[in-house]
Amino acid sequence: MSTMMTDSETTEARGAPLPSVRRLPLYLNVVRALRDSGREMVSCTHIAEELQADPTQVRKDLAITGITGKPKVGYDAVELIEAIEVFLGWNNISDAFLAGVGNLGTALLGYRRFENLGMNIVAAFDSNQTKVGRTVEGRKILPLSRMTNLASRMHIHIGVLAVPASAAQTVADQMVEGGILAIWNFTTARLNVPSNVIVERADFSQSLAALTSRLKRTLKS
Amino acid sequence: MSTMMTDSETTEARGAPLPSVRRLPLYLNVVRALRDSGREMVSCTHIAEELQADPTQVRKDLAITGITGKPKVGYDAVELIEAIEVFLGWNNISDAFLAGVGNLGTALLGYRRFENLGMNIVAAFDSNQTKVGRTVEGRKILPLSRMTNLASRMHIHIGVLAVPASAAQTVADQMVEGGILAIWNFTTARLNVPSNVIVERADFSQSLAALTSRLKRTLKS
DNA sequence: TAGATTGTTAATCGATTAACAATC
DNA sequence: TAGATTGTTAATCGATTAACAATC
């Protein structure tokens, strides 16, 4: 079974390369802008130029969505947008729950661009009694104790975790209990979840580490 | 010059592997917690277990900081923390400017953990006259028009960009003009900056893409 | 001492880049 | 048609993982 596996079978088995997946939103952003400016066909060369990337890499990345282009002309912009959106699951908006309406949680509630990213935060939860009942960014804050039940009743798949690190595991457990399958973790805590539950880290420290370590090199030279 | 380059020379030339650099904050977080709980020595095995990572990888990653450990016992926790902080440039707090005090900018202003990440946002700027003069999270919002001048007078190196995408390039230009050397870009815009200026992307879409594409696979199976 | 862990070298793996035939 | 671009295969590159001697 191992040696006889074809390329498409292995891709099927482990999914597309994560680096490629992470680049797709960049392409999507560029192609949407080009479409909005009236362009019908876009080539990898063009996208790559815009992003200062390698055209071959762009082509390989786009290939994971299954799109096919036309030699000499490129890809149909509308088709390409659709292909990326479908691949990422952004063609249908997914409802999500937010836990933790502090500074960051409030910002996430107000982040309008999520609709371009296939996500919609439909409810926000907090354990702080003084916050519960208040309306933030058009959504009423509900008590955290109601999250599990509501998640399972509403068949929510995505949980956005923006609570203090000390509460992260407890709240994550409640999300899992409510049937949530993917946790977008904005805390610094590591989460223990069943193997079928996805955790995607979104904490700032890793990005900042890349910035400051490079800056340190700049300053030394 | 190419074939005769030693390993340390190439490392010097292109810096440590970026994936390793990005993992350092995770280790730092774990080791700080262990130190706070009274532990003096920590081993890679232990750190790896905590993070569900590979011990060999942890050891290699830590090696880029220059720390040396003791066989059988591991690393001195305090030394290790110091080594990571120094490597990342987090041992001395760097002052930073924030441009754009919207939802996200406000959250960043209120993000207390930056002090653990070697950064301090010392001033916030916005072009919106109704925001200017207001105090947010203890800092008075200044007019964007003053940013360039202040950045150069205060020798600010880090600019946090949280303005609308449409203004991103203009504000980035102003940051560069003010002598800022590293831009932490929270917008979706691609920035054109001189080659000596560092841009680190911090927009959510790439992380969310990783989450939703994996979720889509989960739901299909 | 014995055994666990470090530091380092070698092997593997996967992602990026290059090459090139097919084609609109 | 000629030339640009696709799709795909091969080569390169870098990161991860494995192996193992050194050592506290």
PDB file of C-alpha atoms in Angstrom, chain A residues 29 111 113 116, chain B residues 99 161-172 185-191 203:
ATOM      1  CA  ASN A  29      -6.944  38.773  -2.645  1.00  0.00           C
ATOM      2  CA  TYR A 111     -13.661  42.523  11.838  1.00  0.00           C
ATOM      3  CA  ARG A 113     -13.417  41.175   6.442  1.00  0.00           C
ATOM      4  CA  ASN A 116     -14.574  37.587   2.588  1.00  0.00           C
TER       5      ASN A 116
ATOM      6  CA  ALA B  99      -0.891  53.482  13.038  1.00  0.00           C
ATOM      7  CA  LEU B 161       0.230  48.926  10.716  1.00  0.00           C
ATOM      8  CA  ALA B 162      -3.483  48.563  11.442  1.00  0.00           C
ATOM      9  CA  VAL B 163      -5.016  51.064   9.042  1.00  0.00           C
ATOM     10  CA  PRO B 164      -7.515  50.222   6.272  1.00  0.00           C
ATOM     11  CA  ALA B 165      -5.900  48.353   3.383  1.00  0.00           C
ATOM     12  CA  SER B 166      -6.486  51.296   1.092  1.00  0.00           C
ATOM     13  CA  ALA B 167      -4.256  53.532   3.233  1.00  0.00           C
ATOM     14  CA  ALA B 168      -1.643  50.911   3.995  1.00  0.00           C
ATOM     15  CA  GLN B 169       0.950  51.837   1.370  1.00  0.00           C
ATOM     16  CA  THR B 170       0.774  55.553   2.116  1.00  0.00           C
ATOM     17  CA  VAL B 171       1.182  55.041   5.838  1.00  0.00           C
ATOM     18  CA  ALA B 172       3.946  52.493   5.294  1.00  0.00           C
ATOM     19  CA  ASN B 185       1.519  44.532   8.746  1.00  0.00           C
ATOM     20  CA  PHE B 186      -1.982  43.709   9.989  1.00  0.00           C
ATOM     21  CA  THR B 187      -3.591  44.784   6.721  1.00  0.00           C
ATOM     22  CA  THR B 188      -4.184  42.623   3.678  1.00  0.00           C
ATOM     23  CA  ALA B 189      -2.213  45.014   1.474  1.00  0.00           C
ATOM     24  CA  ARG B 190       1.140  44.111   0.024  1.00  0.00           C
ATOM     25  CA  LEU B 191       3.658  46.796   0.780  1.00  0.00           C
ATOM     26  CA  ASP B 203      -3.144  39.201   8.624  1.00  0.00           C
TER      27      ASP B 203
END
